[in-house]
mmCIF file with all atom_site columns, N, CA and C in Angstrom:
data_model
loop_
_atom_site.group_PDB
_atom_site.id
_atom_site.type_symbol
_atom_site.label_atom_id
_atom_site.label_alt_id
_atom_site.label_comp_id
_atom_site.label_asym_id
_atom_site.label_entity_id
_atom_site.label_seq_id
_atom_site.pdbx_PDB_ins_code
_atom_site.Cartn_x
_atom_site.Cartn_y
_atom_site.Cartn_z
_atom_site.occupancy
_atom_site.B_iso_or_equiv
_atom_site.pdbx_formal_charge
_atom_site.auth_seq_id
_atom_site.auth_comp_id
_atom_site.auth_asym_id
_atom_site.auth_atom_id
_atom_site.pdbx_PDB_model_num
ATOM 1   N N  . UNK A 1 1  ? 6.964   3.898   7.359   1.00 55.00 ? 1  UNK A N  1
ATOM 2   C CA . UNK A 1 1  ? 6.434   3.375   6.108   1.00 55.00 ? 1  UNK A CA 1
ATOM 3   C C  . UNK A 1 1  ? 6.430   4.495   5.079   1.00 55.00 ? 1  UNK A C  1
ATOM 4   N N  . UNK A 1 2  ? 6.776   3.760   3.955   1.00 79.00 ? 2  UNK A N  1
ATOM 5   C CA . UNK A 1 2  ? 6.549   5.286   2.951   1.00 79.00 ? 2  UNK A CA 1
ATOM 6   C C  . UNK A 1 2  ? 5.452   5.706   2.040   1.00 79.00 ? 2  UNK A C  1
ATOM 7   N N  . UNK A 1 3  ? 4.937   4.351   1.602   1.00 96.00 ? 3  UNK A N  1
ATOM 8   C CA . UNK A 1 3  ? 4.351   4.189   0.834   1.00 96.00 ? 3  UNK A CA 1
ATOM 9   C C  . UNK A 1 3  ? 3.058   3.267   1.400   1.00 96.00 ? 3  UNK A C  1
ATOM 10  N N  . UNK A 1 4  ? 0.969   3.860   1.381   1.00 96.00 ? 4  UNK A N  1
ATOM 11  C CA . UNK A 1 4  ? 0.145   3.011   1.587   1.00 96.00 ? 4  UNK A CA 1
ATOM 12  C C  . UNK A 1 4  ? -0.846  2.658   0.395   1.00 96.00 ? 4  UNK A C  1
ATOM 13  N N  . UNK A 1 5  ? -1.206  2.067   0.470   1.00 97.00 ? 5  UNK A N  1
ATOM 14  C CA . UNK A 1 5  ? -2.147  1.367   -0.530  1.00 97.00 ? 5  UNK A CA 1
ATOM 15  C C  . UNK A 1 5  ? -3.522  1.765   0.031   1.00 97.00 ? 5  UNK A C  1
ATOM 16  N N  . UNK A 1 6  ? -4.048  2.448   -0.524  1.00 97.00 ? 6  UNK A N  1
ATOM 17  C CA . UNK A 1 6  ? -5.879  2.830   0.033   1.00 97.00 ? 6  UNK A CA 1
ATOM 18  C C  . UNK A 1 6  ? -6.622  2.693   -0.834  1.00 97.00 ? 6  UNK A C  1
ATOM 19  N N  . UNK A 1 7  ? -7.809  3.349   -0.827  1.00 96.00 ? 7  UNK A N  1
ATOM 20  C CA . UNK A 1 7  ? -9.627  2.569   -0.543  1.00 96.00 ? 7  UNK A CA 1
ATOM 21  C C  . UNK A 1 7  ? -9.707  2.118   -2.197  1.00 96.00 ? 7  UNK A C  1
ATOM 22  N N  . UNK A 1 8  ? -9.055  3.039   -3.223  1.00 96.00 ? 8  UNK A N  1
ATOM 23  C CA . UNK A 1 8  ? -9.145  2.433   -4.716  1.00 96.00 ? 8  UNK A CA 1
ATOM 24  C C  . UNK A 1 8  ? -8.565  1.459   -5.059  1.00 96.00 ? 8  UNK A C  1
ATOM 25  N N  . UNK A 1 9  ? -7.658  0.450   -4.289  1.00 95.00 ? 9  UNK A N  1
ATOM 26  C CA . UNK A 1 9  ? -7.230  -0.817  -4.606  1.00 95.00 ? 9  UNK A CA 1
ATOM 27  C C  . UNK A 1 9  ? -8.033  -1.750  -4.263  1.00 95.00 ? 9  UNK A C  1
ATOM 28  N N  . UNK A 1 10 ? -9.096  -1.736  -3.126  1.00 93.00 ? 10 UNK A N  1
ATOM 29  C CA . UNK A 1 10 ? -10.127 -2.281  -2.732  1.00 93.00 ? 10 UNK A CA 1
ATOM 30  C C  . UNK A 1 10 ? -11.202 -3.002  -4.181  1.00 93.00 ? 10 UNK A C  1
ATOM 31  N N  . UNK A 1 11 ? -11.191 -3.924  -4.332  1.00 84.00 ? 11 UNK A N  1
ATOM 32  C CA . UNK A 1 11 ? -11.719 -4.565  -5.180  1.00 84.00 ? 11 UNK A CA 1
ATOM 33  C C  . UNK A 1 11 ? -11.023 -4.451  -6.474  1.00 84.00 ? 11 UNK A C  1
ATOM 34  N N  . UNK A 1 12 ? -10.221 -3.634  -6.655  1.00 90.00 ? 12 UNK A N  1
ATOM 35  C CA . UNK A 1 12 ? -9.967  -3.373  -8.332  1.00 90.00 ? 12 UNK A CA 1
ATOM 36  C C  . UNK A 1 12 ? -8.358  -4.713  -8.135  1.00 90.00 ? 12 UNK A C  1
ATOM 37  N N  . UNK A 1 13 ? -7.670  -4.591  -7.313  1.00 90.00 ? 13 UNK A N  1
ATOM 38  C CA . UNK A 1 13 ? -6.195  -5.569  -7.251  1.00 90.00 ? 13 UNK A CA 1
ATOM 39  C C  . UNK A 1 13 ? -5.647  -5.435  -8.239  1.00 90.00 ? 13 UNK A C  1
ATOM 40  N N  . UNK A 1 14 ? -5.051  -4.485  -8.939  1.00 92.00 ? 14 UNK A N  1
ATOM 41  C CA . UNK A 1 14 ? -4.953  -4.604  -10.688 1.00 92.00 ? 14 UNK A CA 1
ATOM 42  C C  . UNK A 1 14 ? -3.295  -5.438  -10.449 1.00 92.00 ? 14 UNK A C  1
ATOM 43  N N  . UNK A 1 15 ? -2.569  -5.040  -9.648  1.00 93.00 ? 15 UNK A N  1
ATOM 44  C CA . UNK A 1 15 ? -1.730  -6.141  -9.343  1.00 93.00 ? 15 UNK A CA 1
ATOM 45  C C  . UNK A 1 15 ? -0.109  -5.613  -9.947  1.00 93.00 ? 15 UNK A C  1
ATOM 46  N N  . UNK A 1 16 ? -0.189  -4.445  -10.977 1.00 95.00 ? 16 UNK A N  1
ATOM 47  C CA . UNK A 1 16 ? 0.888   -3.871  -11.392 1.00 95.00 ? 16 UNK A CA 1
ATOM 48  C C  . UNK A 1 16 ? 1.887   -3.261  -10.253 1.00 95.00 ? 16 UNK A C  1
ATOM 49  N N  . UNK A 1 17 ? 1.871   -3.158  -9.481  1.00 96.00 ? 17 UNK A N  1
ATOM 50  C CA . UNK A 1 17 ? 2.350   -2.748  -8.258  1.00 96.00 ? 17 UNK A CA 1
ATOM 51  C C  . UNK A 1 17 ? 3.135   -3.541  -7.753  1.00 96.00 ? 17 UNK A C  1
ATOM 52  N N  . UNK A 1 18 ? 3.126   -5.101  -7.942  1.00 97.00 ? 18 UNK A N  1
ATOM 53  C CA . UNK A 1 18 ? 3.576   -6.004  -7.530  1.00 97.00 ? 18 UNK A CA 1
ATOM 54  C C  . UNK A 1 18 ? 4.575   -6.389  -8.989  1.00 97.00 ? 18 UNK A C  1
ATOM 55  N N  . UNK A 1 19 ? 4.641   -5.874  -9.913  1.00 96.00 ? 19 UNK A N  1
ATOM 56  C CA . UNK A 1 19 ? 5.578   -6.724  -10.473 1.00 96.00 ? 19 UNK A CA 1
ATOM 57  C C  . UNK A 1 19 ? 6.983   -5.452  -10.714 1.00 96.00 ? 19 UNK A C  1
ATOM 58  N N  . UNK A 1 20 ? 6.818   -4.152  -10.468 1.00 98.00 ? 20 UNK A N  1
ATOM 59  C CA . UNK A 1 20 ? 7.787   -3.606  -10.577 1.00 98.00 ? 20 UNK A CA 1
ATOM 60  C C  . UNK A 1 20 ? 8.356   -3.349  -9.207  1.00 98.00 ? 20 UNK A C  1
ATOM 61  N N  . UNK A 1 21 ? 7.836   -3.722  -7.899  1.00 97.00 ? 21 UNK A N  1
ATOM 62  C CA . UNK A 1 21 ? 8.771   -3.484  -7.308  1.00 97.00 ? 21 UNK A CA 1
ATOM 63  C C  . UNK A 1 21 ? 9.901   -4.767  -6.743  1.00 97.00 ? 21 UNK A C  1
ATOM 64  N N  . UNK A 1 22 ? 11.023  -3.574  -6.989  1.00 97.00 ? 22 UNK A N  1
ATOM 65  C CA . UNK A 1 22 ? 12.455  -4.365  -6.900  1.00 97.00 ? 22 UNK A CA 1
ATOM 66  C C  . UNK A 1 22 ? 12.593  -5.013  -5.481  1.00 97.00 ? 22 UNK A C  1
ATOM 67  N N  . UNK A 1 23 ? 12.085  -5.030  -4.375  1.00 97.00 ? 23 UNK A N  1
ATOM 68  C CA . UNK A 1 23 ? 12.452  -5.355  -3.100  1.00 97.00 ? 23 UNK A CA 1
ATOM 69  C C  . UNK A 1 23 ? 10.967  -6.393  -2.892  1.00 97.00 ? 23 UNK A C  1
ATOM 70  N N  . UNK A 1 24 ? 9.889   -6.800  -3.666  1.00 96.00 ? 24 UNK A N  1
ATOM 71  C CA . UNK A 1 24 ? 9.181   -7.789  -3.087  1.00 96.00 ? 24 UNK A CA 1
ATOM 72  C C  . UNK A 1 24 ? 8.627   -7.425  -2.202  1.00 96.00 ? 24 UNK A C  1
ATOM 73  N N  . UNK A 1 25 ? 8.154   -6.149  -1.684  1.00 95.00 ? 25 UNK A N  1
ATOM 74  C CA . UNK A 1 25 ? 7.481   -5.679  -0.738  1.00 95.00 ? 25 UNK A CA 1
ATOM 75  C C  . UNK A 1 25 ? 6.227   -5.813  -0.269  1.00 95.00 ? 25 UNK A C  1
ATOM 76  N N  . UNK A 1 26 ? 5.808   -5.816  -1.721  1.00 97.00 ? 26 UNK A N  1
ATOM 77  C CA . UNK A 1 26 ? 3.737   -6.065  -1.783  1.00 97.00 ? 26 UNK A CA 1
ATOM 78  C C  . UNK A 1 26 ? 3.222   -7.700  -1.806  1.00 97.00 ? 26 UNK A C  1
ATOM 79  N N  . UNK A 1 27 ? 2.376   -7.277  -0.905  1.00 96.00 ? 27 UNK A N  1
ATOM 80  C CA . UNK A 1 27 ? 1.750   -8.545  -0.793  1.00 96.00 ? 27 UNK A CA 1
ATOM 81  C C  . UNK A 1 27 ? -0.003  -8.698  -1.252  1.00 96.00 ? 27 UNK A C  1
ATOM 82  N N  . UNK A 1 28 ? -0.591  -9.597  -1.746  1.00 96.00 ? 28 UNK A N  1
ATOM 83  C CA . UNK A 1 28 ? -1.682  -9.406  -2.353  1.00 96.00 ? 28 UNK A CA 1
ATOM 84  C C  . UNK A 1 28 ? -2.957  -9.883  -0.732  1.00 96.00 ? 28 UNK A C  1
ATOM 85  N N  . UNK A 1 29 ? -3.601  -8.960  -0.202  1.00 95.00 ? 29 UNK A N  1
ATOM 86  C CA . UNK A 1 29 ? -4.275  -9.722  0.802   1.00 95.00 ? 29 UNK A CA 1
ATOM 87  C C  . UNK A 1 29 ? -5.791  -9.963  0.676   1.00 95.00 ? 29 UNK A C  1
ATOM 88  N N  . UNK A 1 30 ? -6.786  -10.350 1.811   1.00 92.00 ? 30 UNK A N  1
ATOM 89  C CA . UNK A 1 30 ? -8.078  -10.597 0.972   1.00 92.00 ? 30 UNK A CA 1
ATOM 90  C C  . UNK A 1 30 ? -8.819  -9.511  0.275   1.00 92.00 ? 30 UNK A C  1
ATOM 91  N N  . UNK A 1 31 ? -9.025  -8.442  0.325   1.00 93.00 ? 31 UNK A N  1
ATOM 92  C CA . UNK A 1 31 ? -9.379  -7.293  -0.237  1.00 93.00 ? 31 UNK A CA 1
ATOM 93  C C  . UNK A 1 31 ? -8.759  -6.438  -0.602  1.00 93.00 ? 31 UNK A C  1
ATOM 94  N N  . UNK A 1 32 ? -6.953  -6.302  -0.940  1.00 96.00 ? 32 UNK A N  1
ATOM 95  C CA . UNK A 1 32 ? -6.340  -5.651  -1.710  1.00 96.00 ? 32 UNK A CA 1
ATOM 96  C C  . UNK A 1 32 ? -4.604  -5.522  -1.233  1.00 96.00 ? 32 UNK A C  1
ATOM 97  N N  . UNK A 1 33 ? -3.935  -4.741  -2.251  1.00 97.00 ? 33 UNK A N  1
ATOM 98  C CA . UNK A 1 33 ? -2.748  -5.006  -1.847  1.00 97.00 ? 33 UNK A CA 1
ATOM 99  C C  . UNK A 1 33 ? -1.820  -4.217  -0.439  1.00 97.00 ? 33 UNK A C  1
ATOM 100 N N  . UNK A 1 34 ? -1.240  -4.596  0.067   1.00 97.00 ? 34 UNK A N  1
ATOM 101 C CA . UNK A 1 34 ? -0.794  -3.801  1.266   1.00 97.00 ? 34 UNK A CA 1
ATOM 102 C C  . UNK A 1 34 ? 1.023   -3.893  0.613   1.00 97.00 ? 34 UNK A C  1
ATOM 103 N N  . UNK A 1 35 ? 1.601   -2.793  1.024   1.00 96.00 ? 35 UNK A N  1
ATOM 104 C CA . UNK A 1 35 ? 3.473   -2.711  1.431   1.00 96.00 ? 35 UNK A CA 1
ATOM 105 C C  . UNK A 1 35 ? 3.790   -2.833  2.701   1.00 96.00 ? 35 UNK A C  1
ATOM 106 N N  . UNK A 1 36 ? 4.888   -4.042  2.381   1.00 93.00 ? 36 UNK A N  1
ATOM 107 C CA . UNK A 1 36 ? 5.228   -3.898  3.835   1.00 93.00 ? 36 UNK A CA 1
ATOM 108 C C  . UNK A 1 36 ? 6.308   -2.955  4.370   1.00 93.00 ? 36 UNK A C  1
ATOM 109 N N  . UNK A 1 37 ? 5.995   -2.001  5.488   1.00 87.00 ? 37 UNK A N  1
ATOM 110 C CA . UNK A 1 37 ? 6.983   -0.739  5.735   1.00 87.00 ? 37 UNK A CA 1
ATOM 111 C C  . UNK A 1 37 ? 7.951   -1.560  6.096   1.00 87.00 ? 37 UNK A C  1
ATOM 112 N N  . UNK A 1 38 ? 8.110   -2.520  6.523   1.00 89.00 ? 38 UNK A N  1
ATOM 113 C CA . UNK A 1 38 ? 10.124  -2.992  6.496   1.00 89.00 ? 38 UNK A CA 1
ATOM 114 C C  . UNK A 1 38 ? 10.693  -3.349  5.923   1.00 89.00 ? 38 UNK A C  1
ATOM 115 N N  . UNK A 1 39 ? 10.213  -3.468  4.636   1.00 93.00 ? 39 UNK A N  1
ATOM 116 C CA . UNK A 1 39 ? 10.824  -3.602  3.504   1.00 93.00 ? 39 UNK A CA 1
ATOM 117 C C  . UNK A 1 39 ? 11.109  -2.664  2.717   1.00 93.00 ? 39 UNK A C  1
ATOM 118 N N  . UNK A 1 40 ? 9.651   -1.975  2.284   1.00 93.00 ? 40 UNK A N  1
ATOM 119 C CA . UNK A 1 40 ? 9.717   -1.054  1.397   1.00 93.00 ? 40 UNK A CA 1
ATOM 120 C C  . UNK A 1 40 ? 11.023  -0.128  0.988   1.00 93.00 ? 40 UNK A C  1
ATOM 121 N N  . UNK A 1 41 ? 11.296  0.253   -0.024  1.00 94.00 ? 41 UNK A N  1
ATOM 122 C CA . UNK A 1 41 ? 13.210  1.305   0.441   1.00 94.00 ? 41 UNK A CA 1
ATOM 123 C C  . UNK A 1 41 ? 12.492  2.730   -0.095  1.00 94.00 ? 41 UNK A C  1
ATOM 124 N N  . UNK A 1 42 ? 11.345  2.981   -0.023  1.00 93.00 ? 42 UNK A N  1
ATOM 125 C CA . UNK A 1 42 ? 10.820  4.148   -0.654  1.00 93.00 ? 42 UNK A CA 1
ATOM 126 C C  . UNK A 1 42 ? 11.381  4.325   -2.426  1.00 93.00 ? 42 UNK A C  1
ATOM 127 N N  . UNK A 1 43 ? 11.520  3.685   -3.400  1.00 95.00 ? 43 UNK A N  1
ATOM 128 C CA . UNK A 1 43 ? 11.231  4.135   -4.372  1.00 95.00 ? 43 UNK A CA 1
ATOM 129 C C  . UNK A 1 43 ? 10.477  4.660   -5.373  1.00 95.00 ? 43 UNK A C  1
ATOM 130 N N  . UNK A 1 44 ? 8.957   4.415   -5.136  1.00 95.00 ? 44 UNK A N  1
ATOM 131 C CA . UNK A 1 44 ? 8.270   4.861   -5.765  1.00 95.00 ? 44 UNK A CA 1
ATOM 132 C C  . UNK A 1 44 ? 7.435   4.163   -7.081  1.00 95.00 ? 44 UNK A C  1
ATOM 133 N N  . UNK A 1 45 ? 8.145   2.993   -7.196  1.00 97.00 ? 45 UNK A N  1
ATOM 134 C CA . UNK A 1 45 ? 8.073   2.652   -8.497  1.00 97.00 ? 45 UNK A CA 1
ATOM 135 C C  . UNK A 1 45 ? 6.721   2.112   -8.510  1.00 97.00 ? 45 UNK A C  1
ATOM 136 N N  . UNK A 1 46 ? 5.754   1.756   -7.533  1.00 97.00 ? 46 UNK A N  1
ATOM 137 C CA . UNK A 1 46 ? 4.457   1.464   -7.091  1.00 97.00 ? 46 UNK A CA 1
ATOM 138 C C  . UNK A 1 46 ? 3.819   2.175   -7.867  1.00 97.00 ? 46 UNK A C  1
ATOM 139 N N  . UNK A 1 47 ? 3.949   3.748   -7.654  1.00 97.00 ? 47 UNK A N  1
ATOM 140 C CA . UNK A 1 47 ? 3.037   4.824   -7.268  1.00 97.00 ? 47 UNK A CA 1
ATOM 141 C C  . UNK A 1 47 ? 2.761   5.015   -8.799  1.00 97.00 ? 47 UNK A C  1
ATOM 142 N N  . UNK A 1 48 ? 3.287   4.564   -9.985  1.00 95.00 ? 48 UNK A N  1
ATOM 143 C CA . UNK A 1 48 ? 3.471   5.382   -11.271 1.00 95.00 ? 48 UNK A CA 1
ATOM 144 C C  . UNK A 1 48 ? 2.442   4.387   -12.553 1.00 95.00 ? 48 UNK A C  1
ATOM 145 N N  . UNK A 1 49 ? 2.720   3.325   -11.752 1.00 97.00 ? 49 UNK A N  1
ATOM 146 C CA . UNK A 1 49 ? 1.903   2.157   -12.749 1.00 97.00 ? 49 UNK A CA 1
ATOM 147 C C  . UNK A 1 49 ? 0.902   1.681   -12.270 1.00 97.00 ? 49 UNK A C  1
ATOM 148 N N  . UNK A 1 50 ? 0.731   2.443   -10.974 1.00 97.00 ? 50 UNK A N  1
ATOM 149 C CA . UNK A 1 50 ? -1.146  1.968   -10.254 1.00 97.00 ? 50 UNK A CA 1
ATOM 150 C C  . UNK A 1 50 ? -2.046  2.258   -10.860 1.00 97.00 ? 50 UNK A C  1
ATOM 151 N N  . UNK A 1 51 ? -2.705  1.177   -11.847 1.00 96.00 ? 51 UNK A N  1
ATOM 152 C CA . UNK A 1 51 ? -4.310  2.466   -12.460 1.00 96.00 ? 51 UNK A CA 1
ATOM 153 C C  . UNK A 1 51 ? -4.837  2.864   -11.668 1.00 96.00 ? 51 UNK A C  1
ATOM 154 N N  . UNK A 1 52 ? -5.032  2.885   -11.013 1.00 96.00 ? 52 UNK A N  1
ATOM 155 C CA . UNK A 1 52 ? -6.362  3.729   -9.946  1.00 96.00 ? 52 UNK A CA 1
ATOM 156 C C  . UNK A 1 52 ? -5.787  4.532   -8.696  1.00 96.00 ? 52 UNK A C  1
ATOM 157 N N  . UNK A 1 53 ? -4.328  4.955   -9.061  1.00 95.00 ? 53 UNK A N  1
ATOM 158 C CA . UNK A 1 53 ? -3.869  5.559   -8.308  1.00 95.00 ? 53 UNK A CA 1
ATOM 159 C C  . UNK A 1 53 ? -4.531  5.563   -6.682  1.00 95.00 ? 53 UNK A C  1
ATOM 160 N N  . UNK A 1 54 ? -4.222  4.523   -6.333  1.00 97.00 ? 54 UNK A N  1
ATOM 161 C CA . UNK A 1 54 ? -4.331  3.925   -5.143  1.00 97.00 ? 54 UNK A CA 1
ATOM 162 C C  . UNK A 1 54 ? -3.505  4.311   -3.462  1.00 97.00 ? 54 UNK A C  1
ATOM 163 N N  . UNK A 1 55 ? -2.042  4.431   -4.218  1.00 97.00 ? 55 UNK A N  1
ATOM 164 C CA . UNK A 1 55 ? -0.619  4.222   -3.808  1.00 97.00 ? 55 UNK A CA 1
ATOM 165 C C  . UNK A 1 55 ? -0.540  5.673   -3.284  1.00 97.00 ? 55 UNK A C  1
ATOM 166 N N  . UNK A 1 56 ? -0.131  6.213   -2.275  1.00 96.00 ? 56 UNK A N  1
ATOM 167 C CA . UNK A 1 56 ? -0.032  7.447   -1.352  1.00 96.00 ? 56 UNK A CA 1
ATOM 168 C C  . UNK A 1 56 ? 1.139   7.456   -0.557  1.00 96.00 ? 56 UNK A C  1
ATOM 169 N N  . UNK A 1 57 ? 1.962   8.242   -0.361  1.00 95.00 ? 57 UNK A N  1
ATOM 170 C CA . UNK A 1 57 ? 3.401   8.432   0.360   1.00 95.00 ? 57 UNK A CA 1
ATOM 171 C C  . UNK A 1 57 ? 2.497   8.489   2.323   1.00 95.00 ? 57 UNK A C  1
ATOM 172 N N  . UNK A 1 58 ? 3.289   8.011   3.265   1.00 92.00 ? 58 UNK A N  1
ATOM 173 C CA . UNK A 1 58 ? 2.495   7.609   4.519   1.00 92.00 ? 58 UNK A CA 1
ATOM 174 C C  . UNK A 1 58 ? 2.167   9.354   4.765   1.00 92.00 ? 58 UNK A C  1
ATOM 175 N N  . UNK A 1 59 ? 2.851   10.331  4.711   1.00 93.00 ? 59 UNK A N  1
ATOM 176 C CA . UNK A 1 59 ? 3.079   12.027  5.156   1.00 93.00 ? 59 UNK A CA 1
ATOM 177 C C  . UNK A 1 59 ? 1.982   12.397  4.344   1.00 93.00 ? 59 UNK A C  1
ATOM 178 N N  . UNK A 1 60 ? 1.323   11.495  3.317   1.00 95.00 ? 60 UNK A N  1
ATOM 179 C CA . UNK A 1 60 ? 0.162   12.705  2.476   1.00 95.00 ? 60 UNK A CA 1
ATOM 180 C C  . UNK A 1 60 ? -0.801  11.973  2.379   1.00 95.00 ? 60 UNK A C  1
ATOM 181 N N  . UNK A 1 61 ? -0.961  11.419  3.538   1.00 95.00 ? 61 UNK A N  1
ATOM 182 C CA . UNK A 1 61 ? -2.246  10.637  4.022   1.00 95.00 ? 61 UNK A CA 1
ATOM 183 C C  . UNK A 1 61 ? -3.494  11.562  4.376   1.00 95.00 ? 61 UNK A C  1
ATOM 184 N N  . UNK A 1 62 ? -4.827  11.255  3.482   1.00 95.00 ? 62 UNK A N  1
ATOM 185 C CA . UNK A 1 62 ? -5.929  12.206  4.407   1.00 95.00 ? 62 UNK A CA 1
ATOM 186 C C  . UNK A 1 62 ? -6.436  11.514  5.672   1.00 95.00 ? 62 UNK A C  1
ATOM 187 N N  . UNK A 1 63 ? -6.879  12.712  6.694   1.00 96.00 ? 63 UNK A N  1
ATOM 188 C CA . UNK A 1 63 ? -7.349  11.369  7.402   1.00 96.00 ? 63 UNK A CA 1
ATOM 189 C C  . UNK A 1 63 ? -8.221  10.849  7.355   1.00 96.00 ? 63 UNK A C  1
ATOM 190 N N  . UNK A 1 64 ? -9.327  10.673  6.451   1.00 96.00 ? 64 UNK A N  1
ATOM 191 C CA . UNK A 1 64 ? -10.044 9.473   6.051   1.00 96.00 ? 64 UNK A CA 1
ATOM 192 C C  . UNK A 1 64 ? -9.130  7.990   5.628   1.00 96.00 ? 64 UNK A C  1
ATOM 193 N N  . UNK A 1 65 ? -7.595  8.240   4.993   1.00 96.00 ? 65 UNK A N  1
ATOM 194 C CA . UNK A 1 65 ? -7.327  7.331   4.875   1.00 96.00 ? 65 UNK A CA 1
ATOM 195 C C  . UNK A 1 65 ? -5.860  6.918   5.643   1.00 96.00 ? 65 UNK A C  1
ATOM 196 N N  . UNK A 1 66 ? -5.997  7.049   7.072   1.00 94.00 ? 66 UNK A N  1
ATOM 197 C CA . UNK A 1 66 ? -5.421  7.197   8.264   1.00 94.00 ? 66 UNK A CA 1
ATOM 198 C C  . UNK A 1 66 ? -5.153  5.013   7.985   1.00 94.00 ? 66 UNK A C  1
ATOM 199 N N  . UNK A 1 67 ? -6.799  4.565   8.287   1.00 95.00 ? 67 UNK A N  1
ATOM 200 C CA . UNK A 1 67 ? -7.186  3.470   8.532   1.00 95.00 ? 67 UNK A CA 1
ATOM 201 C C  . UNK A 1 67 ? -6.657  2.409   7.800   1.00 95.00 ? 67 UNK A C  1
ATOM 202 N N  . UNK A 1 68 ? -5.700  3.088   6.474   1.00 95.00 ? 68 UNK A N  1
ATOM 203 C CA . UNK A 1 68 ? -5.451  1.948   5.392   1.00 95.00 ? 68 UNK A CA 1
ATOM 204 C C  . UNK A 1 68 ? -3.961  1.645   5.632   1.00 95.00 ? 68 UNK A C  1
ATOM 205 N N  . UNK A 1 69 ? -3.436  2.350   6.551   1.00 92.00 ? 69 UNK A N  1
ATOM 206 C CA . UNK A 1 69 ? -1.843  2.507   7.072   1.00 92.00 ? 69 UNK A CA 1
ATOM 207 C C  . UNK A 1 69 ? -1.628  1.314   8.578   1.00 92.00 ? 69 UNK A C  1
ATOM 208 N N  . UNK A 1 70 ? -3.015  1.243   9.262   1.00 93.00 ? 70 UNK A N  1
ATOM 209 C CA . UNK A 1 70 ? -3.265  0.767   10.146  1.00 93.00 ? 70 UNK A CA 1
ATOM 210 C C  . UNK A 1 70 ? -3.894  -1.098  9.992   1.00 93.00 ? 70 UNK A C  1
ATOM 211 N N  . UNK A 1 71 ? -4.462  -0.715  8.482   1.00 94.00 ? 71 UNK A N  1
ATOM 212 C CA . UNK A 1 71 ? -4.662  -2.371  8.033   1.00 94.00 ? 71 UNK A CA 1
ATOM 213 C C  . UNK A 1 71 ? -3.490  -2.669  7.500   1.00 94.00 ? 71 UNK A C  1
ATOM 214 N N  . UNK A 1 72 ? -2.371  -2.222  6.965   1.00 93.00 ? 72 UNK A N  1
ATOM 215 C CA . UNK A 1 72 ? -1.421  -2.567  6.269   1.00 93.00 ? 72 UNK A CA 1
ATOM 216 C C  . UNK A 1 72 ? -0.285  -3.031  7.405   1.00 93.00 ? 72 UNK A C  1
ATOM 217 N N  . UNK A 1 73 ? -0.111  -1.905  8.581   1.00 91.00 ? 73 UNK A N  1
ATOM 218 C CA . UNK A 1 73 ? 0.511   -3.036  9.517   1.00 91.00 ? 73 UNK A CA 1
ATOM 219 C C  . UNK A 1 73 ? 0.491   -3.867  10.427  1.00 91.00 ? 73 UNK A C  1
ATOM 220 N N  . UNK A 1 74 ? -1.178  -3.826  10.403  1.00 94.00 ? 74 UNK A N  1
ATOM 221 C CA . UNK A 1 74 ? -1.977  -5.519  10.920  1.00 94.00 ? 74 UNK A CA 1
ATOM 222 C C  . UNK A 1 74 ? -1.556  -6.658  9.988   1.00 94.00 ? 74 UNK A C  1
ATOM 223 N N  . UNK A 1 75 ? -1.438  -6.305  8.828   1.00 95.00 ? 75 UNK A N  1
ATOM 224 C CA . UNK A 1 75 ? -1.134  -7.277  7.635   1.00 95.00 ? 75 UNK A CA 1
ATOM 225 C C  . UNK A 1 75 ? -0.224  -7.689  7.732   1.00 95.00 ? 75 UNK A C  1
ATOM 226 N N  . UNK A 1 76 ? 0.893   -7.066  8.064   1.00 93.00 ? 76 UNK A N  1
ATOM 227 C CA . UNK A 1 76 ? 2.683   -7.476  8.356   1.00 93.00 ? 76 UNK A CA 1
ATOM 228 C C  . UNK A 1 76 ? 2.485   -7.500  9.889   1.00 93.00 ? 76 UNK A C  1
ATOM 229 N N  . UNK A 1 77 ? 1.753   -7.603  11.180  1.00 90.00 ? 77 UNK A N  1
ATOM 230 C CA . UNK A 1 77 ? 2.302   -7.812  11.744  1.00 90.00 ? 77 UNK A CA 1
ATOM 231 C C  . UNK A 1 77 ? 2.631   -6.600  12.763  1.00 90.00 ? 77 UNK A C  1
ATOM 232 N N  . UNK A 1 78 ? 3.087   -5.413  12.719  1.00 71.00 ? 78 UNK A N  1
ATOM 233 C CA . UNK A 1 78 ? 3.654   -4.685  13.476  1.00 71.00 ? 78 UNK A CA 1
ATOM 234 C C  . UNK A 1 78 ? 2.833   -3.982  13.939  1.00 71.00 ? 78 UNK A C  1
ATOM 235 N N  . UNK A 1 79 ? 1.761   -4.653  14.695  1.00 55.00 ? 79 UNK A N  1
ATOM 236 C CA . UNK A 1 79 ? 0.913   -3.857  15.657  1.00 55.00 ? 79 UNK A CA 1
ATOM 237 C C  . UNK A 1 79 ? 0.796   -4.914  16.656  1.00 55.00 ? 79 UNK A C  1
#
């Protein structure tokens, strides 16, 4: 996965994330948005128009936010 969605998308959903990316990756779920890593092609284009800079590459994960990589591929599935 390249790209996770953590704890500042949590209630805020601002939702810009979802309209620039080119591959349809993001999905809106009950408490915020997740990418799905088999889709995603790593561009980035998420990461630039998130207000709340949310959006984190999977390698510069803290591990407090280990857990938001782990809801995201409960969300798709690949656990």
């Amino acid at each position: 996965m390249a790209f996770v969605i953590t704890q500042p998308c949590q209630g805020e959903q601002a939702g810009e994330c979802v309209d620039v990316c080119p591959v349809d990756c993001i999905e809106k779920g009950e408490d915020q948005y997740y990418i799905n890593p088999d889709l995603c092609i790593d561009c980035g284009a998420c990461v630039s128009v998130c207000p709340v800079d949310a959006i984190v590459e999977e390698y510069e994960l803290m591990p407090e936010e280990e857990p938001y990589l782990e809801k995201a591929e409960k969300f798709f599935g690949n656990i």
